[in-house]
Amino acid sequence: MASALPITPTDPDPSFAELLAGRPHLSMHALDGLMVEGVPLHRVAALAGTPTWVTSAGALRRRARALKAALAAAGLQAGIHYAVKANTGLAVLRVLAAEGLGADVVSEGELRAARAAGIPAAAIVFSGVGKTERELRLALAEDIAQINVESAEEVEMLSALATTLGRVARVALRVNPDVDAKTHAKITTGRSENKFGVAIDDAPALYARMAALPGLEPVGVATHIGSQITSGMAAYRAAYVRLAELVQALRLAGLPVKHVDCGGGLGIPYRDEPAPSPEALAGAIKATLGGLGLPVMLEPGRWIAGPPGLLLASVVLQKQGAARRFLVLDAAMNDLVRPAMYEAWHGILPVSPVDFVAPVGPADVVGPVCETGDTFARGRAMPSLSPGALVAFLDAGAYGAAMSSTYNMRPLAAEVLVDGDRFAVVRERQSYAALLGDQRLPDWLTE
Ligand SMILES: *Cc1c(COP(=O)(O)O)cnc(C)c1O
């Protein structure tokens, strides 16, 4: 709940200049104001209006390359499958595809998006605890690289389906390593009570079953222990040690294991919290799984797509309440839900060079939606802003646009890609015709 956000944070918030310093694709220009790469955000607003999602192609590329370099420097043979759910934009997928990244998808829609963006089927992994028969049929028809199976029931279903279709599904078994979340409260998918994967103790028997069944080719084991992991490498190491033990047990039983899928979850600093580096993750993988001599796979979402994206919004008005000052924006929780949903902190920068250096005082930054939870920040140090002033929510590229809704009948925001000094609208703002167009009134109400 946004009302639980601290009014006065324990540590002072980072200053605007400090927020800029850690984000090399952003800069403040004395005349043009806040820029993404070579593009002033006021030009983006003039073209596309607000609210608009803005993604830096350069930052996407830089992060993909940094991750590849860290894995290579650790001596790992690694394939990166970007977790599409973090940002499903076709332009984002296209940039990452050109960097040689594959895709980790969790639905038919994501599989279609990855293919539409030019990611080859041979570079696509399908994850998820409840893939439907229709989704599995499509995955088999496309002959994607790998399906990560998550239950004995799914193994049987997929074997039958593949046999019927005359296909062989390459399958990896997702295991739940039951890593201790007590000291890592945000690790929520790798505990035994979570719905994901099969218990690691059940994995050897199920893997043997996969090898025996027709229509399946077991190729490895997989895990994914959670998201926004910033607590260091302890949880990763604990999970990967268990995975390495499992692989050794499978090998002893004469079962083939071709690679290990290490999942995603690498966290990013939204405020100024310490966050692990790709080098740390590569080191943890090398130390725990390196001895197996197998290629590994990674499924990062947030780490790749989060920092390159921002949400550009306009001030509707500044309202002086009885006790507090409110900055009311034209963006709302239906666009960026993370503050309302996770009490997430996002940096908010004024775009105008004058506003950027103006005196600041505490303000609640809110949207117009009819929910108290539609609060982006409380007591944030912000200048006085006039109607129409632009602000940018930082690090909004992952789980931003992808989680947005049309609540309050608000159209989905436009999306813009910036690449050097070029930019283009890559998703039109949803029209009211589209927003209303799927609805039908039954005859008996209109007679
Ligand atoms: C969500 C998800 C990811 C990506 O998680 P991030 O925290 O964005 O890196 C990777 N693998 C699976 C199976 C997921 O469900």
XYZ file of C-alpha atoms and ligand atoms in Angstrom:
462
model
C 0.000 0.000 0.000
C 1.341 3.391 -0.877
C 0.187 4.726 2.505
C 2.826 2.481 4.082
C 5.595 4.302 2.221
C 7.779 6.246 4.614
C 7.013 9.957 4.554
C 10.551 10.715 5.622
C 12.879 7.976 4.419
C 15.526 6.873 6.895
C 18.313 7.880 4.539
C 18.017 11.034 2.491
C 16.977 10.291 -1.077
C 19.724 10.560 -3.667
C 19.835 13.996 -5.282
C 18.853 14.534 -8.911
C 22.553 14.811 -9.798
C 23.342 11.553 -7.994
C 20.512 9.775 -9.827
C 21.887 11.004 -13.155
C 25.448 10.013 -12.342
C 24.691 6.297 -12.172
C 22.794 6.243 -15.468
C 25.142 6.813 -18.406
C 22.405 6.960 -21.068
C 20.892 10.023 -19.347
C 22.294 13.548 -19.224
C 21.172 17.063 -18.381
C 21.713 19.632 -21.110
C 21.797 23.322 -20.159
C 19.303 24.288 -22.875
C 17.550 21.059 -23.893
C 17.075 19.599 -20.416
C 17.008 15.882 -19.693
C 18.228 13.785 -22.608
C 18.162 10.057 -23.356
C 21.284 9.439 -25.408
C 21.190 12.275 -28.001
C 17.457 12.972 -27.745
C 15.915 15.681 -25.517
C 12.833 14.343 -23.756
C 10.879 17.519 -24.526
C 11.093 16.510 -28.202
C 9.742 13.055 -27.385
C 6.836 14.650 -25.510
C 6.163 17.007 -28.427
C 5.979 14.066 -30.841
C 4.281 11.384 -28.770
C 2.566 13.248 -25.916
C 2.562 11.899 -22.366
C 2.538 9.540 -20.581
C 5.065 7.756 -22.791
C 7.566 4.977 -22.150
C 11.029 5.795 -23.489
C 13.694 3.126 -23.966
C 17.373 3.635 -24.741
C 18.534 1.127 -27.347
C 22.129 1.991 -26.485
C 21.613 1.109 -22.829
C 19.949 -2.188 -23.790
C 22.942 -3.084 -25.961
C 25.461 -1.991 -23.341
C 23.824 -4.160 -20.690
C 23.517 -7.208 -22.971
C 27.213 -6.867 -23.822
C 28.249 -6.352 -20.190
C 26.470 -9.528 -19.169
C 27.995 -11.525 -22.028
C 31.440 -10.150 -21.176
C 31.107 -11.062 -17.489
C 30.139 -14.645 -18.344
C 32.935 -14.986 -20.885
C 35.509 -13.522 -18.464
C 34.548 -16.194 -15.927
C 35.285 -18.805 -18.596
C 31.663 -19.868 -18.882
C 30.038 -21.066 -22.070
C 26.708 -19.332 -21.616
C 23.552 -18.605 -23.571
C 21.373 -15.682 -22.504
C 17.621 -16.000 -22.897
C 16.079 -12.615 -22.101
C 12.924 -13.012 -19.978
C 10.377 -11.438 -22.313
C 7.824 -10.735 -19.595
C 9.937 -7.867 -18.222
C 9.384 -5.825 -21.397
C 7.488 -7.337 -24.299
C 7.989 -4.483 -26.756
C 8.898 -5.711 -30.250
C 11.532 -2.993 -30.656
C 13.184 -4.002 -27.370
C 13.141 -7.652 -28.434
C 14.594 -6.718 -31.818
C 17.503 -4.804 -30.276
C 18.258 -7.727 -27.954
C 17.898 -10.273 -30.772
C 20.521 -8.356 -32.753
C 22.818 -8.725 -29.727
C 22.404 -12.479 -30.028
C 20.103 -12.926 -27.057
C 17.455 -15.601 -27.110
C 14.120 -15.411 -25.301
C 12.548 -16.993 -22.247
C 8.777 -16.888 -22.749
C 5.896 -17.751 -20.444
C 2.864 -17.558 -22.746
C 1.696 -17.942 -26.321
C 1.630 -14.157 -26.620
C 5.271 -13.881 -25.582
C 6.260 -16.704 -27.932
C 4.528 -14.897 -30.783
C 6.171 -11.590 -29.808
C 9.630 -13.176 -29.736
C 9.121 -14.767 -33.157
C 7.639 -11.534 -34.572
C 10.743 -9.666 -33.386
C 12.963 -12.081 -35.287
C 14.196 -14.289 -32.465
C 14.718 -17.748 -33.975
C 12.728 -20.622 -32.511
C 16.054 -22.335 -31.810
C 16.809 -19.553 -29.289
C 13.507 -19.718 -27.376
C 12.832 -21.393 -24.039
C 9.283 -21.780 -22.701
C 8.860 -21.559 -18.908
C 5.800 -21.527 -16.678
C 3.827 -23.628 -14.255
C 0.625 -23.762 -16.319
C 1.345 -23.984 -20.017
C -1.871 -24.891 -21.794
C -2.182 -27.650 -24.384
C -2.648 -24.961 -27.023
C 0.590 -23.273 -25.937
C 2.513 -26.551 -25.924
C 1.180 -27.393 -29.397
C 2.505 -24.084 -30.705
C 5.875 -24.617 -28.980
C 6.142 -28.062 -30.604
C 5.029 -26.804 -34.000
C 7.653 -24.047 -33.850
C 10.232 -26.573 -32.611
C 11.589 -24.142 -29.998
C 14.895 -24.846 -28.257
C 13.578 -26.054 -24.942
C 10.479 -26.421 -22.813
C 11.076 -26.131 -19.076
C 8.683 -28.595 -17.480
C 7.507 -27.939 -13.948
C 5.533 -31.020 -12.841
C 5.096 -34.763 -13.334
C 1.657 -34.024 -14.763
C 3.087 -31.692 -17.383
C 5.733 -34.293 -18.339
C 3.009 -36.872 -19.094
C 0.865 -34.342 -20.965
C 3.761 -33.117 -23.101
C 4.935 -36.644 -23.927
C 1.459 -37.613 -25.115
C 1.052 -34.436 -27.122
C 4.495 -34.633 -28.752
C 3.929 -38.286 -29.655
C 0.568 -37.472 -31.234
C 2.143 -34.674 -33.244
C 5.155 -36.784 -34.232
C 7.548 -34.385 -32.524
C 10.318 -34.675 -29.952
C 10.309 -31.980 -27.268
C 13.631 -30.974 -25.760
C 12.789 -30.618 -22.091
C 14.596 -29.277 -19.052
C 13.275 -30.035 -15.588
C 12.696 -26.975 -13.428
C 13.564 -27.811 -9.859
C 12.712 -25.930 -6.722
C 15.905 -25.856 -4.667
C 14.079 -24.705 -1.486
C 16.651 -22.049 -0.736
C 16.284 -20.368 2.628
C 14.309 -17.161 2.169
C 14.482 -16.158 5.826
C 17.443 -13.925 5.250
C 16.462 -13.120 1.674
C 12.844 -12.055 1.969
C 12.452 -11.200 -1.707
C 13.332 -14.681 -2.944
C 9.872 -15.988 -3.399
C 9.907 -18.548 -6.183
C 12.529 -20.980 -4.889
C 10.908 -22.072 -1.630
C 9.266 -25.470 -1.227
C 5.870 -23.809 -0.575
C 5.984 -21.953 -3.913
C 4.118 -23.248 -6.948
C 7.174 -23.340 -9.198
C 9.190 -26.388 -10.272
C 9.408 -29.824 -8.691
C 11.000 -30.627 -5.330
C 14.671 -31.338 -5.833
C 14.317 -34.721 -4.088
C 11.718 -35.790 -6.674
C 13.839 -34.632 -9.605
C 15.985 -37.767 -10.269
C 12.971 -40.086 -10.605
C 11.084 -37.627 -12.782
C 14.132 -37.010 -14.984
C 14.457 -40.784 -15.485
C 10.773 -40.876 -16.407
C 11.359 -38.080 -18.936
C 14.158 -40.131 -20.500
C 11.930 -43.203 -20.723
C 8.851 -41.539 -22.199
C 8.360 -41.174 -25.956
C 8.348 -37.723 -27.498
C 10.700 -36.218 -24.916
C 14.418 -35.572 -24.948
C 15.679 -34.464 -21.529
C 18.419 -31.881 -22.035
C 19.030 -30.408 -18.617
C 17.867 -28.943 -15.354
C 16.622 -25.431 -14.629
C 15.829 -23.190 -11.711
C 14.710 -19.613 -11.071
C 14.760 -18.571 -7.448
C 13.108 -15.157 -7.569
C 13.304 -11.587 -8.774
C 15.051 -8.347 -7.786
C 17.711 -10.253 -5.858
C 19.957 -7.603 -4.310
C 21.073 -9.451 -1.191
C 24.298 -10.798 -2.673
C 25.132 -14.194 -4.043
C 24.326 -16.446 -1.051
C 20.914 -17.572 -2.289
C 22.170 -18.126 -5.829
C 25.108 -20.159 -4.560
C 22.875 -22.270 -2.314
C 20.548 -23.019 -5.233
C 23.335 -23.762 -7.723
C 25.168 -26.057 -5.289
C 22.002 -28.137 -5.058
C 21.645 -28.072 -8.840
C 25.244 -29.293 -9.272
C 24.593 -32.165 -6.849
C 21.488 -33.067 -8.821
C 23.381 -33.095 -12.124
C 26.013 -35.397 -10.608
C 23.297 -37.753 -9.367
C 21.668 -37.798 -12.809
C 24.996 -38.543 -14.462
C 25.656 -41.390 -12.040
C 22.300 -42.815 -13.030
C 23.418 -42.682 -16.675
C 21.012 -39.899 -17.607
C 22.066 -37.275 -20.174
C 22.451 -33.653 -19.030
C 23.540 -31.171 -21.681
C 23.223 -27.857 -19.872
C 22.036 -26.070 -16.746
C 19.526 -23.218 -16.881
C 20.359 -20.795 -14.041
C 17.225 -18.629 -14.304
C 17.072 -14.860 -13.840
C 16.470 -12.581 -10.893
C 19.553 -10.364 -10.826
C 18.475 -7.158 -9.089
C 19.135 -3.515 -9.976
C 19.574 -0.438 -7.756
C 16.375 1.625 -8.014
C 17.414 4.095 -5.292
C 20.993 3.720 -4.114
C 20.862 0.225 -2.648
C 23.823 -2.070 -3.315
C 23.085 -4.530 -6.116
C 25.153 -7.489 -7.273
C 27.107 -7.186 -10.500
C 26.978 -9.594 -13.446
C 30.594 -10.421 -12.563
C 29.448 -11.569 -9.107
C 26.752 -13.756 -10.663
C 29.189 -15.194 -13.204
C 31.600 -15.926 -10.355
C 28.903 -17.683 -8.332
C 27.947 -19.816 -11.336
C 31.580 -20.668 -12.051
C 32.248 -21.598 -8.408
C 29.210 -23.836 -8.056
C 28.451 -25.244 -11.519
C 31.783 -24.696 -13.290
C 33.130 -28.100 -12.303
C 30.430 -29.869 -14.310
C 31.970 -28.650 -17.569
C 28.529 -27.928 -19.039
C 27.234 -24.862 -20.874
C 24.864 -22.743 -18.805
C 21.825 -20.661 -19.691
C 20.652 -17.434 -18.038
C 17.192 -15.842 -18.103
C 17.638 -12.211 -17.021
C 14.699 -9.841 -17.422
C 14.865 -6.856 -15.105
C 18.655 -6.509 -15.188
C 18.600 -6.109 -18.974
C 15.431 -4.078 -19.521
C 14.927 -2.085 -16.293
C 17.535 0.696 -16.344
C 17.226 1.488 -20.100
C 13.561 2.518 -19.778
C 11.803 5.517 -18.269
C 8.240 6.769 -18.052
C 7.799 10.335 -19.258
C 4.847 12.167 -17.675
C 3.443 15.692 -17.421
C 2.295 17.609 -14.385
C -1.468 18.184 -14.574
C -1.414 20.523 -11.599
C 0.294 21.149 -8.313
C -2.210 21.040 -5.476
C -1.551 22.505 -2.054
C -3.475 20.287 0.376
C -4.092 21.114 4.044
C -1.014 19.190 5.180
C 0.937 18.370 2.044
C 1.798 19.421 -1.449
C 0.668 17.132 -4.266
C 2.136 16.909 -7.732
C -0.663 15.384 -9.804
C 0.609 13.758 -13.006
C -1.015 12.456 -16.177
C 0.634 9.073 -15.505
C -0.970 6.772 -12.981
C -0.821 3.374 -11.335
C -2.407 1.826 -14.425
C 0.775 2.809 -16.302
C 3.445 2.134 -13.673
C 2.001 -0.113 -10.984
C 5.211 -0.981 -9.137
C 4.961 1.734 -6.440
C 1.339 0.791 -5.634
C 1.974 -2.944 -5.883
C 5.405 -3.379 -4.312
C 5.997 -0.039 -2.551
C 8.726 0.312 -5.135
C 10.916 3.426 -5.180
C 11.581 5.043 -8.559
C 13.756 8.088 -9.113
C 11.724 11.020 -10.491
C 13.660 13.692 -12.396
C 12.373 17.039 -13.683
C 13.051 17.315 -17.418
C 13.467 21.105 -17.711
C 16.967 22.421 -16.913
C 15.381 25.204 -14.832
C 13.278 22.780 -12.765
C 16.300 20.515 -12.346
C 18.194 23.089 -10.285
C 15.231 24.842 -8.617
C 14.848 24.653 -4.805
C 13.132 21.443 -3.628
C 10.689 20.625 -0.872
C 8.626 17.567 0.065
C 5.789 16.640 -2.263
C 3.575 13.623 -2.806
C 3.763 12.586 -6.440
C 0.434 11.059 -7.436
C -1.643 10.008 -10.423
C -5.256 10.889 -11.181
C -6.710 7.409 -10.612
C -9.434 7.093 -7.984
C -7.355 5.089 -5.490
C -5.281 6.377 -2.590
C -2.772 3.747 -3.691
C -2.229 5.746 -6.872
C 0.797 7.369 -5.222
C 4.233 7.189 -6.821
C 6.170 8.792 -3.978
C 5.498 10.442 -0.629
C 7.464 13.329 0.760
C 9.804 13.331 -2.236
C 12.137 16.329 -2.554
C 10.757 18.003 -5.684
C 10.736 21.558 -7.027
C 7.557 23.530 -7.521
C 6.278 22.465 -10.952
C 3.798 24.183 -13.259
C 1.096 22.435 -15.272
C 2.697 20.832 -18.330
C 6.130 20.428 -16.727
C 7.695 17.105 -17.673
C 9.077 14.516 -15.236
C 10.780 11.161 -15.873
C 10.401 8.016 -13.765
C 13.720 6.206 -13.918
C 14.456 2.493 -14.279
C 10.923 1.791 -15.465
C 11.847 -0.416 -18.429
C 11.118 -3.725 -16.698
C 7.688 -4.621 -15.338
C 6.517 -1.134 -16.355
C 4.692 -1.050 -19.690
C 4.438 -4.840 -19.497
C 2.307 -4.646 -16.328
C 0.183 -1.670 -17.327
C -3.601 -1.823 -17.599
C -6.462 0.355 -18.781
C -7.924 0.854 -15.281
C -10.120 3.984 -15.139
C -10.539 3.579 -18.936
C -7.095 5.064 -19.485
C -5.525 4.075 -22.822
C -2.206 2.221 -22.788
C 0.630 4.737 -23.079
C 2.765 5.233 -26.183
C 6.259 3.739 -26.414
C 9.305 5.405 -27.974
C 12.704 3.922 -28.781
C 15.757 6.204 -28.683
C 18.884 5.121 -30.553
C 21.718 7.647 -30.575
C 20.156 10.849 -31.882
C 17.271 9.038 -33.586
C 13.936 8.233 -32.017
C 10.639 6.773 -33.121
C 7.255 5.851 -31.751
C 7.365 2.044 -31.533
C 3.910 1.683 -30.059
C 1.110 4.136 -30.730
C -0.851 5.388 -27.758
C -3.943 3.189 -27.593
C -6.875 4.876 -29.292
C -10.264 5.242 -27.645
C -11.665 3.283 -30.579
C -9.389 0.373 -29.638
C -10.153 0.798 -25.951
C -13.910 0.504 -26.575
C -13.844 -1.549 -29.760
C -13.772 -5.069 -28.282
C -16.955 -4.586 -26.308
C -20.399 -5.707 -27.475
C -23.866 -4.996 -26.184
C -26.146 -8.056 -26.315
C -29.241 -7.760 -28.510
C -31.683 -7.868 -25.622
C -30.212 -4.703 -24.127
C -30.467 -2.741 -27.349
C -33.905 -3.822 -28.626
C 10.369 -13.799 -14.406
C 11.303 -14.872 -14.775
C 12.623 -14.562 -15.116
C 13.179 -13.158 -15.099
O 13.240 -12.606 -13.819
P 14.005 -11.216 -13.611
O 13.892 -10.966 -12.147
O 13.286 -10.193 -14.412
O 15.400 -11.406 -14.051
C 13.449 -15.591 -15.505
N 13.009 -16.883 -15.534
C 11.748 -17.221 -15.211
C 11.327 -18.631 -15.278
C 10.850 -16.229 -14.807
O 9.605 -16.563 -14.477
